[in-house]
Amino acid sequence: MVSPTPVITVNRRGTARLRNGHLWVYRSDLPQNVDVPRGTLVQVRDERGRQLGSALYSDASQIAIRLLSREEITEEQLPSLLRQRIATAVKFRQQTSRDTDSYRVVFSEADLLPGLIVDKYNDVLSMQALTQAFDRRDLRQIVGETLAEEFPACSLVERADQHIRELEQLPGRASQLVRGERSSTIFTMNNVRFHFDALAGQKTGAFLDQRENYAAAARYAHGEALDCFSYQGGFALHLARVCEHVTGVDSSRPALEIAEQNEQLNRPSHRCGDIEWIEANAFDLLKDYASAGRQYDTIVLDPPAFAKTKRAVATALRGYKELNLRALKMLRPGGVLVTCSCSFHVSEAEFLEMLGAAAADADRRVRILEKRGQAKDHPILLNVPETAYLKCIIVSIMH
Ligand code: SAH
């Protein structure tokens, strides 16, 4: 006999959130005594018993409910819904990401598959479950089978992020190859080649969400370039095609070692000769270079997320301002700054305000060339603001 799908009642605030198009309900908007197995499908109702849809439940996360469908569906219908959603996600990328062999195939909430991430790096797919539900063996199997049908030539690696697993109270697990033979490959973005190894100690890959911004940066970049927070060379390798000299800075030696390997792959098409890789704290390096009077024509700032929580925003903005101020001071007239923030909690408006304040302090007149965000394979779901996180502002220094 099939057991009935559990029902969870959400309070008025939770109901309003869902009615406004968000997919999440926080634990504080649920009754205190919810007794539902972790990772199961639940029917969501308001306090008057009206149906709000079906959701996936987590007993660990503050995000207790992630809505999957506005219809009420059963566990038996779940596999076909997931297959359909994955197929739709794949089709969307066929329209938006044609010029690359690497893109995000499934972006969680933005593909109405909350808790599931799938990235494609050429012929290797990397799948990651962010929630108890998508960590279920049966759901992982359905996802795996569907991906095999959609991408028959690709291997599949299940990535386990220990931090996320702890938040969801999931048992520790190692990343593993679950289909095919390859867990490493070489992939191409904008004709630039990168190593990818899903199982190596130091995870390789690039920030797929920056793919279109790499290309945009290369359209404006010129002269002497400095790429701060270079990681495995994402921006630096693109700048190397058009700039006379490129320096990539990162505090992580393993990241720079892979950046160098990536450089080898692309050397023939570099205009700048060797890229100079520097292992350093970018804050210190910018400070030293600025006081030494160094100048550049192009600077990229792509730091890690400074504001991981709302409370950290003020401190984060101070960090961004310090970096941007130094960079703006070091740019020659006509120079270009590509400045990014991947902190969801820092809005584009706040980021622009910070940049304006930095320009004023640096005594520079600055013109915005482009206001950009994440690549199209990381779509933004309106009414789920958390799906929009990346800012990439390109400005030029006026003469
Ligand atoms: N621009 C990169 C991604 C940057 S990710 C790309 O497009 O691929 C952020 C990087 O910042 C990481 O590689 C991390 O090692 C580095 N990092 C963090 N703090 C740093 C610091 N204080 N100075 C220099 N690098 C730092």
CSV table of C-alpha atoms and ligand atoms in Angstrom, one decimal:
chain,number,residue,atom,x,y,z
A,1,MET,CA,0.0,0.0,0.0
A,2,VAL,CA,1.2,3.5,-0.8
A,3,SER,CA,1.4,5.7,2.2
A,4,PRO,CA,-0.3,9.1,1.8
A,5,THR,CA,1.9,12.2,1.3
A,6,PRO,CA,2.5,14.1,4.5
A,7,VAL,CA,0.8,17.4,4.9
A,8,ILE,CA,2.4,20.5,6.3
A,9,THR,CA,0.5,23.6,7.3
A,10,VAL,CA,2.4,26.9,6.9
A,11,ASN,CA,1.4,30.2,8.7
A,12,ARG,CA,0.3,33.4,7.0
A,13,ARG,CA,3.8,34.7,6.4
A,14,GLY,CA,4.9,31.5,4.8
A,15,THR,CA,1.7,31.4,2.7
A,16,ALA,CA,2.3,35.0,1.5
A,17,ARG,CA,5.9,34.1,0.6
A,18,LEU,CA,4.7,31.3,-1.6
A,19,ARG,CA,1.9,33.3,-3.1
A,20,ASN,CA,4.4,36.0,-4.0
A,21,GLY,CA,6.3,33.5,-6.1
A,22,HIS,CA,9.1,32.5,-3.7
A,23,LEU,CA,9.8,28.8,-3.3
A,24,TRP,CA,11.0,28.8,0.3
A,25,VAL,CA,9.3,28.6,3.6
A,26,TYR,CA,11.4,29.0,6.7
A,27,ARG,CA,11.1,26.7,9.7
A,28,SER,CA,9.8,29.6,11.8
A,29,ASP,CA,6.7,29.7,9.6
A,30,LEU,CA,5.9,26.0,10.2
A,31,PRO,CA,4.2,24.5,13.3
A,32,GLN,CA,6.7,23.5,16.0
A,33,ASN,CA,5.9,19.8,16.0
A,34,VAL,CA,6.3,18.8,12.4
A,35,ASP,CA,7.0,15.1,12.3
A,36,VAL,CA,7.9,14.4,8.7
A,37,PRO,CA,10.7,12.2,7.5
A,38,ARG,CA,13.7,14.1,6.1
A,39,GLY,CA,13.9,14.6,2.4
A,40,THR,CA,10.3,13.6,1.7
A,41,LEU,CA,7.7,15.2,-0.6
A,42,VAL,CA,5.1,17.0,1.4
A,43,GLN,CA,1.8,18.7,0.5
A,44,VAL,CA,1.8,22.3,1.6
A,45,ARG,CA,-1.5,23.9,2.9
A,46,ASP,CA,-2.3,27.3,4.4
A,47,GLU,CA,-4.0,27.6,7.8
A,48,ARG,CA,-7.4,27.3,6.2
A,49,GLY,CA,-6.5,24.1,4.5
A,50,ARG,CA,-6.1,25.5,1.0
A,51,GLN,CA,-3.5,23.8,-1.3
A,52,LEU,CA,-0.3,25.6,-2.0
A,53,GLY,CA,1.5,22.8,-3.8
A,54,SER,CA,4.0,20.1,-3.2
A,55,ALA,CA,7.4,20.7,-1.7
A,56,LEU,CA,10.6,18.9,-0.6
A,57,TYR,CA,11.2,18.9,3.2
A,58,SER,CA,14.4,19.3,5.1
A,59,ASP,CA,14.5,18.6,8.9
A,60,ALA,CA,17.9,20.3,9.3
A,61,SER,CA,17.9,23.5,7.2
A,62,GLN,CA,16.3,26.8,8.2
A,63,ILE,CA,14.8,26.5,4.8
A,64,ALA,CA,12.4,23.8,5.8
A,65,ILE,CA,10.3,23.7,2.6
A,66,ARG,CA,11.3,24.2,-1.0
A,67,LEU,CA,8.3,24.3,-3.3
A,68,LEU,CA,8.5,21.9,-6.3
A,69,SER,CA,5.1,22.4,-7.8
A,70,ARG,CA,2.0,24.5,-7.4
A,71,GLU,CA,0.0,21.3,-8.0
A,72,GLU,CA,-0.2,18.6,-5.4
A,73,ILE,CA,1.7,15.6,-6.7
A,74,THR,CA,2.5,12.3,-5.1
A,75,GLU,CA,5.8,10.4,-4.7
A,76,GLU,CA,4.8,8.2,-7.6
A,77,GLN,CA,4.6,11.3,-9.8
A,78,LEU,CA,7.8,12.7,-8.6
A,79,PRO,CA,10.2,10.9,-11.0
A,80,SER,CA,8.3,12.0,-14.1
A,81,LEU,CA,8.2,15.6,-12.8
A,82,LEU,CA,12.0,15.6,-12.2
A,83,ARG,CA,12.7,14.1,-15.7
A,84,GLN,CA,10.5,16.7,-17.3
A,85,ARG,CA,12.2,19.6,-15.4
A,86,ILE,CA,15.6,18.3,-16.2
A,87,ALA,CA,14.7,18.0,-19.9
A,88,THR,CA,13.4,21.6,-19.9
A,89,ALA,CA,16.6,22.8,-18.2
A,90,VAL,CA,18.7,21.1,-20.9
A,91,LYS,CA,16.6,22.6,-23.7
A,92,PHE,CA,16.9,26.1,-22.2
A,93,ARG,CA,20.7,25.8,-22.3
A,94,GLN,CA,20.6,24.6,-25.9
A,95,GLN,CA,19.0,28.0,-26.7
A,96,THR,CA,21.2,30.2,-24.4
A,97,SER,CA,24.6,28.5,-24.2
A,98,ARG,CA,25.3,27.3,-27.8
A,99,ASP,CA,28.8,28.7,-28.1
A,100,THR,CA,30.4,26.7,-25.3
A,101,ASP,CA,30.9,23.0,-24.3
A,102,SER,CA,30.6,24.0,-20.6
A,103,TYR,CA,27.7,25.5,-18.7
A,104,ARG,CA,25.4,25.0,-15.7
A,105,VAL,CA,22.8,22.5,-16.8
A,106,VAL,CA,20.6,22.8,-13.7
A,107,PHE,CA,20.6,25.8,-11.4
A,108,SER,CA,18.5,24.7,-8.5
A,109,GLU,CA,15.5,27.1,-7.8
A,110,ALA,CA,16.0,28.9,-11.1
A,111,ASP,CA,15.2,25.6,-12.9
A,112,LEU,CA,12.4,24.8,-10.4
A,113,LEU,CA,14.6,22.0,-9.1
A,114,PRO,CA,15.4,23.4,-5.7
A,115,GLY,CA,18.4,21.7,-4.2
A,116,LEU,CA,20.0,20.3,-7.4
A,117,ILE,CA,23.0,21.7,-9.3
A,118,VAL,CA,24.4,20.1,-12.4
A,119,ASP,CA,27.4,21.5,-14.3
A,120,LYS,CA,28.7,20.4,-17.6
A,121,TYR,CA,32.5,20.6,-18.3
A,122,ASN,CA,32.8,19.4,-21.9
A,123,ASP,CA,32.3,15.6,-21.5
A,124,VAL,CA,32.1,15.5,-17.7
A,125,LEU,CA,29.0,16.3,-15.8
A,126,SER,CA,29.2,17.2,-12.1
A,127,MET,CA,26.1,16.9,-10.0
A,128,GLN,CA,25.6,18.2,-6.5
A,129,ALA,CA,22.8,17.7,-4.1
A,130,LEU,CA,22.3,20.6,-1.8
A,131,THR,CA,19.4,19.2,0.2
A,132,GLN,CA,18.3,16.0,1.9
A,133,ALA,CA,15.7,15.4,-0.8
A,134,PHE,CA,18.2,15.4,-3.7
A,135,ASP,CA,20.6,13.3,-1.7
A,136,ARG,CA,18.0,10.5,-1.6
A,137,ARG,CA,19.4,7.5,-3.5
A,138,ASP,CA,16.2,7.1,-5.6
A,139,LEU,CA,16.2,10.8,-6.6
A,140,ARG,CA,19.9,10.7,-7.4
A,141,GLN,CA,19.3,7.7,-9.6
A,142,ILE,CA,16.5,9.4,-11.5
A,143,VAL,CA,18.7,12.5,-12.0
A,144,GLY,CA,21.6,10.3,-13.1
A,145,GLU,CA,19.4,8.3,-15.6
A,146,THR,CA,17.9,11.4,-17.1
A,147,LEU,CA,21.3,13.1,-17.5
A,148,ALA,CA,22.6,9.9,-19.2
A,149,GLU,CA,19.7,10.1,-21.7
A,150,GLU,CA,20.3,13.8,-22.4
A,151,PHE,CA,24.1,13.5,-22.5
A,152,PRO,CA,25.0,10.0,-23.5
A,153,ALA,CA,28.7,10.8,-24.2
A,154,CYS,CA,29.3,12.4,-20.8
A,155,SER,CA,30.6,10.8,-17.6
A,156,LEU,CA,28.9,11.8,-14.3
A,157,VAL,CA,30.6,12.7,-11.1
A,158,GLU,CA,28.6,13.2,-7.8
A,159,ARG,CA,30.2,16.0,-6.0
A,160,ALA,CA,30.0,16.1,-2.2
A,161,ASP,CA,30.5,19.5,-0.6
A,162,GLN,CA,31.3,18.7,3.1
A,163,HIS,CA,30.1,22.1,4.3
A,164,ILE,CA,26.7,21.8,2.7
A,165,ARG,CA,26.4,18.2,3.8
A,166,GLU,CA,27.0,19.3,7.4
A,167,LEU,CA,24.3,22.1,7.1
A,168,GLU,CA,21.8,19.5,5.9
A,169,GLN,CA,23.0,17.0,8.5
A,170,LEU,CA,23.9,14.5,5.8
A,171,PRO,CA,26.4,11.8,6.4
A,172,GLY,CA,29.9,12.5,5.1
A,173,ARG,CA,30.6,11.1,1.7
A,174,ALA,CA,33.4,11.4,-0.9
A,175,SER,CA,32.9,12.8,-4.4
A,176,GLN,CA,32.7,9.9,-6.8
A,177,LEU,CA,32.5,8.9,-10.4
A,178,VAL,CA,29.1,7.3,-10.9
A,179,ARG,CA,29.0,6.8,-14.7
A,180,GLY,CA,31.6,6.6,-17.5
A,181,GLU,CA,35.3,6.5,-17.1
A,182,ARG,CA,36.5,10.1,-17.0
A,183,SER,CA,36.4,12.5,-14.1
A,184,SER,CA,38.8,14.9,-15.7
A,185,THR,CA,38.8,16.7,-19.1
A,186,ILE,CA,39.7,19.8,-20.9
A,187,PHE,CA,36.9,22.2,-21.6
A,188,THR,CA,36.6,25.4,-23.6
A,189,MET,CA,35.0,28.8,-22.9
A,190,ASN,CA,35.2,31.6,-25.5
A,191,ASN,CA,37.9,29.5,-27.2
A,192,VAL,CA,40.0,29.5,-24.0
A,193,ARG,CA,40.9,26.1,-22.7
A,194,PHE,CA,40.8,24.9,-19.1
A,195,HIS,CA,41.7,21.8,-17.2
A,196,PHE,CA,38.9,20.2,-15.2
A,197,ASP,CA,39.3,17.5,-12.6
A,198,ALA,CA,36.3,16.8,-10.5
A,199,LEU,CA,38.1,14.4,-8.1
A,200,ALA,CA,41.5,16.0,-7.7
A,201,GLY,CA,42.5,17.2,-4.3
A,202,GLN,CA,42.4,20.8,-5.5
A,203,LYS,CA,39.1,21.0,-7.4
A,204,THR,CA,39.7,22.4,-10.8
A,205,GLY,CA,37.3,24.1,-13.2
A,206,ALA,CA,36.3,27.7,-13.8
A,207,PHE,CA,33.6,29.9,-12.6
A,208,LEU,CA,31.1,29.1,-15.3
A,209,ASP,CA,28.9,32.0,-14.1
A,210,GLN,CA,31.7,34.4,-15.3
A,211,ARG,CA,31.8,33.0,-18.8
A,212,GLU,CA,30.1,35.9,-20.5
A,213,ASN,CA,32.0,38.4,-18.3
A,214,TYR,CA,35.3,37.0,-19.4
A,215,ALA,CA,34.4,37.7,-23.0
A,216,ALA,CA,33.1,41.2,-22.1
A,217,ALA,CA,36.3,42.0,-20.2
A,218,ALA,CA,38.4,40.9,-23.2
A,219,ARG,CA,36.4,43.4,-25.4
A,220,TYR,CA,37.6,46.4,-23.4
A,221,ALA,CA,41.0,45.1,-22.0
A,222,HIS,CA,44.2,46.6,-23.3
A,223,GLY,CA,47.8,47.4,-22.4
A,224,GLU,CA,49.1,46.3,-19.0
A,225,ALA,CA,46.6,44.2,-17.1
A,226,LEU,CA,46.3,43.0,-13.5
A,227,ASP,CA,43.9,40.2,-12.5
A,228,CYS,CA,43.4,40.1,-8.8
A,229,PHE,CA,41.8,37.0,-7.2
A,230,SER,CA,42.8,35.1,-10.4
A,231,TYR,CA,42.1,31.6,-9.1
A,232,GLN,CA,42.9,29.3,-12.0
A,233,GLY,CA,43.3,32.2,-14.4
A,234,GLY,CA,39.7,32.7,-15.7
A,235,PHE,CA,40.1,36.4,-16.5
A,236,ALA,CA,43.9,36.4,-16.9
A,237,LEU,CA,43.8,33.9,-19.7
A,238,HIS,CA,41.2,35.9,-21.5
A,239,LEU,CA,43.1,39.1,-21.0
A,240,ALA,CA,46.3,37.5,-22.3
A,241,ARG,CA,44.9,37.4,-25.8
A,242,VAL,CA,44.5,41.1,-26.1
A,243,CYS,CA,46.8,42.7,-23.5
A,244,GLU,CA,50.6,43.4,-23.8
A,245,HIS,CA,51.3,42.2,-20.3
A,246,VAL,CA,49.2,40.3,-17.8
A,247,THR,CA,49.8,39.7,-14.1
A,248,GLY,CA,47.5,37.2,-12.2
A,249,VAL,CA,47.4,37.4,-8.4
A,250,ASP,CA,46.0,34.9,-6.0
A,251,SER,CA,46.7,33.8,-2.4
A,252,SER,CA,46.3,30.1,-3.2
A,253,ARG,CA,49.4,28.4,-4.6
A,254,PRO,CA,47.5,25.3,-5.8
A,255,ALA,CA,45.1,27.5,-7.7
A,256,LEU,CA,48.0,29.3,-9.4
A,257,GLU,CA,49.7,26.0,-10.3
A,258,ILE,CA,46.6,25.0,-12.3
A,259,ALA,CA,46.5,28.6,-13.7
A,260,GLU,CA,49.9,27.9,-15.1
A,261,GLN,CA,48.8,24.6,-16.6
A,262,ASN,CA,45.9,26.4,-18.2
A,263,GLU,CA,48.4,28.9,-19.5
A,264,GLN,CA,50.3,26.1,-21.3
A,265,LEU,CA,47.1,25.0,-23.0
A,266,ASN,CA,46.5,28.5,-24.4
A,267,ARG,CA,50.0,29.9,-24.9
A,268,PRO,CA,49.9,29.9,-28.8
A,269,SER,CA,47.1,32.4,-28.8
A,270,HIS,CA,48.5,34.8,-26.2
A,271,ARG,CA,49.6,38.2,-27.2
A,272,CYS,CA,51.3,39.0,-23.9
A,273,GLY,CA,53.9,36.2,-23.8
A,274,ASP,CA,54.2,34.7,-20.4
A,275,ILE,CA,51.6,35.6,-17.8
A,276,GLU,CA,53.2,36.6,-14.5
A,277,TRP,CA,51.6,34.7,-11.6
A,278,ILE,CA,52.0,36.2,-8.2
A,279,GLU,CA,51.1,34.4,-5.0
A,280,ALA,CA,50.0,37.2,-2.6
A,281,ASN,CA,47.3,38.7,-0.6
A,282,ALA,CA,45.6,41.0,-3.1
A,283,PHE,CA,44.9,43.7,-0.4
A,284,ASP,CA,48.6,43.9,0.5
A,285,LEU,CA,49.7,43.8,-3.1
A,286,LEU,CA,47.4,46.5,-4.2
A,287,LYS,CA,48.4,48.7,-1.3
A,288,ASP,CA,52.1,48.2,-2.1
A,289,TYR,CA,51.7,48.7,-5.8
A,290,ALA,CA,49.6,51.8,-5.3
A,291,SER,CA,52.1,53.4,-3.0
A,292,ALA,CA,54.9,52.5,-5.4
A,293,GLY,CA,53.1,54.4,-8.1
A,294,ARG,CA,52.5,51.4,-10.4
A,295,GLN,CA,50.0,52.0,-13.2
A,296,TYR,CA,47.8,49.7,-15.3
A,297,ASP,CA,45.5,50.0,-18.2
A,298,THR,CA,43.2,47.1,-17.1
A,299,ILE,CA,42.4,45.8,-13.7
A,300,VAL,CA,40.1,42.9,-12.7
A,301,LEU,CA,38.8,42.5,-9.2
A,302,ASP,CA,36.9,39.2,-8.6
A,303,PRO,CA,37.2,38.5,-4.8
A,304,PRO,CA,35.4,35.7,-3.0
A,305,ALA,CA,32.0,36.5,-1.4
A,306,PHE,CA,32.9,39.0,1.4
A,307,ALA,CA,29.3,39.0,2.8
A,308,LYS,CA,28.2,35.5,3.5
A,309,THR,CA,25.3,36.9,5.7
A,310,LYS,CA,23.2,40.0,5.8
A,311,ARG,CA,25.0,41.1,9.0
A,312,ALA,CA,28.4,41.1,7.2
A,313,VAL,CA,27.3,43.6,4.5
A,314,ALA,CA,28.8,46.7,6.0
A,315,THR,CA,32.2,45.1,6.6
A,316,ALA,CA,32.1,43.6,3.1
A,317,LEU,CA,31.4,47.0,1.5
A,318,ARG,CA,34.4,48.4,3.3
A,319,GLY,CA,36.5,45.6,1.9
A,320,TYR,CA,35.2,46.2,-1.6
A,321,LYS,CA,35.8,49.9,-1.3
A,322,GLU,CA,39.4,49.5,-0.3
A,323,LEU,CA,40.1,47.2,-3.2
A,324,ASN,CA,38.3,49.4,-5.8
A,325,LEU,CA,39.8,52.6,-4.5
A,326,ARG,CA,43.3,51.3,-4.9
A,327,ALA,CA,42.5,49.9,-8.3
A,328,LEU,CA,40.9,53.1,-9.5
A,329,LYS,CA,44.0,55.1,-8.3
A,330,MET,CA,46.3,52.9,-10.3
A,331,LEU,CA,44.5,53.0,-13.6
A,332,ARG,CA,45.8,55.2,-16.4
A,333,PRO,CA,43.3,57.6,-18.2
A,334,GLY,CA,41.3,55.4,-20.6
A,335,GLY,CA,41.9,52.5,-18.4
A,336,VAL,CA,39.3,49.8,-17.6
A,337,LEU,CA,38.2,48.3,-14.3
A,338,VAL,CA,36.2,45.1,-14.3
A,339,THR,CA,34.9,44.8,-10.7
A,340,CYS,CA,32.8,41.9,-9.4
A,341,SER,CA,30.9,40.8,-6.4
A,342,CYS,CA,29.4,37.4,-5.9
A,343,SER,CA,27.8,38.2,-2.5
A,344,PHE,CA,24.1,37.9,-2.8
A,345,HIS,CA,23.6,40.1,0.2
A,346,VAL,CA,25.3,43.1,-1.5
A,347,SER,CA,22.8,44.5,-4.0
A,348,GLU,CA,23.9,46.0,-7.3
A,349,ALA,CA,22.7,49.4,-6.0
A,350,GLU,CA,24.9,49.1,-2.9
A,351,PHE,CA,27.8,47.9,-5.0
A,352,LEU,CA,27.5,50.8,-7.4
A,353,GLU,CA,27.2,53.2,-4.5
A,354,MET,CA,30.5,51.8,-3.0
A,355,LEU,CA,32.1,52.2,-6.4
A,356,GLY,CA,31.0,55.8,-6.7
A,357,ALA,CA,32.4,56.6,-3.3
A,358,ALA,CA,35.7,54.9,-4.2
A,359,ALA,CA,35.9,56.9,-7.5
A,360,ALA,CA,35.2,60.2,-5.6
A,361,ASP,CA,37.9,59.3,-3.0
A,362,ALA,CA,40.3,58.4,-5.8
A,363,ASP,CA,39.5,61.7,-7.5
A,364,ARG,CA,38.7,60.0,-10.7
A,365,ARG,CA,35.8,60.5,-13.2
A,366,VAL,CA,34.5,57.1,-14.1
A,367,ARG,CA,32.1,56.1,-16.8
A,368,ILE,CA,30.1,52.8,-16.6
A,369,LEU,CA,30.6,50.7,-19.8
A,370,GLU,CA,28.5,47.7,-18.7
A,371,LYS,CA,26.5,46.5,-15.8
A,372,ARG,CA,26.5,42.7,-16.0
A,373,GLY,CA,25.5,39.7,-14.0
A,374,GLN,CA,25.8,36.0,-14.1
A,375,ALA,CA,25.9,34.1,-17.5
A,376,LYS,CA,22.6,33.1,-19.0
A,377,ASP,CA,23.0,29.4,-18.0
A,378,HIS,CA,22.6,30.7,-14.4
A,379,PRO,CA,19.1,32.2,-14.9
A,380,ILE,CA,17.5,34.5,-12.4
A,381,LEU,CA,14.0,33.5,-11.2
A,382,LEU,CA,12.0,36.6,-10.6
A,383,ASN,CA,10.6,36.6,-7.1
A,384,VAL,CA,13.4,34.4,-5.8
A,385,PRO,CA,16.1,37.1,-5.3
A,386,GLU,CA,18.6,34.6,-4.0
A,387,THR,CA,19.0,33.3,-7.6
A,388,ALA,CA,20.6,36.7,-8.6
A,389,TYR,CA,24.0,37.0,-6.9
A,390,LEU,CA,26.8,38.0,-9.3
A,391,LYS,CA,27.5,41.6,-10.2
A,392,CYS,CA,30.2,42.5,-12.8
A,393,ILE,CA,30.6,46.2,-13.5
A,394,ILE,CA,32.9,47.4,-16.2
A,395,VAL,CA,34.0,51.1,-16.0
A,396,SER,CA,36.5,53.3,-17.8
A,397,ILE,CA,38.6,56.1,-16.4
A,398,MET,CA,37.9,59.3,-18.2
A,399,HIS,CA,40.8,61.4,-19.4
B,1,SAH,N1,38.4,35.3,-10.9
B,1,SAH,C1,38.4,33.8,-10.7
B,1,SAH,C2,37.6,33.4,-9.5
B,1,SAH,C3,38.0,34.0,-8.2
B,1,SAH,S1,37.5,33.0,-6.8
B,1,SAH,C4,37.9,33.2,-11.9
B,1,SAH,O1,37.2,33.8,-12.8
B,1,SAH,O2,38.1,32.0,-12.1
B,1,SAH,C5,38.3,33.9,-5.5
B,1,SAH,C6,39.8,33.6,-5.4
B,1,SAH,O3,40.3,34.6,-4.5
B,1,SAH,C7,40.2,32.3,-4.9
B,1,SAH,O4,41.1,31.7,-5.9
B,1,SAH,C8,41.0,32.5,-3.6
B,1,SAH,O5,42.1,31.7,-3.5
B,1,SAH,C9,41.4,34.0,-3.8
B,1,SAH,N2,41.6,34.8,-2.6
B,1,SAH,C10,40.9,34.8,-1.5
B,1,SAH,N3,41.3,35.8,-0.6
B,1,SAH,C11,42.4,36.3,-1.2
B,1,SAH,C12,43.3,37.4,-0.9
B,1,SAH,N4,43.2,38.1,0.2
B,1,SAH,N5,44.2,37.7,-1.8
B,1,SAH,C13,44.4,37.1,-3.0
B,1,SAH,N6,43.5,36.1,-3.3
B,1,SAH,C14,42.6,35.7,-2.5
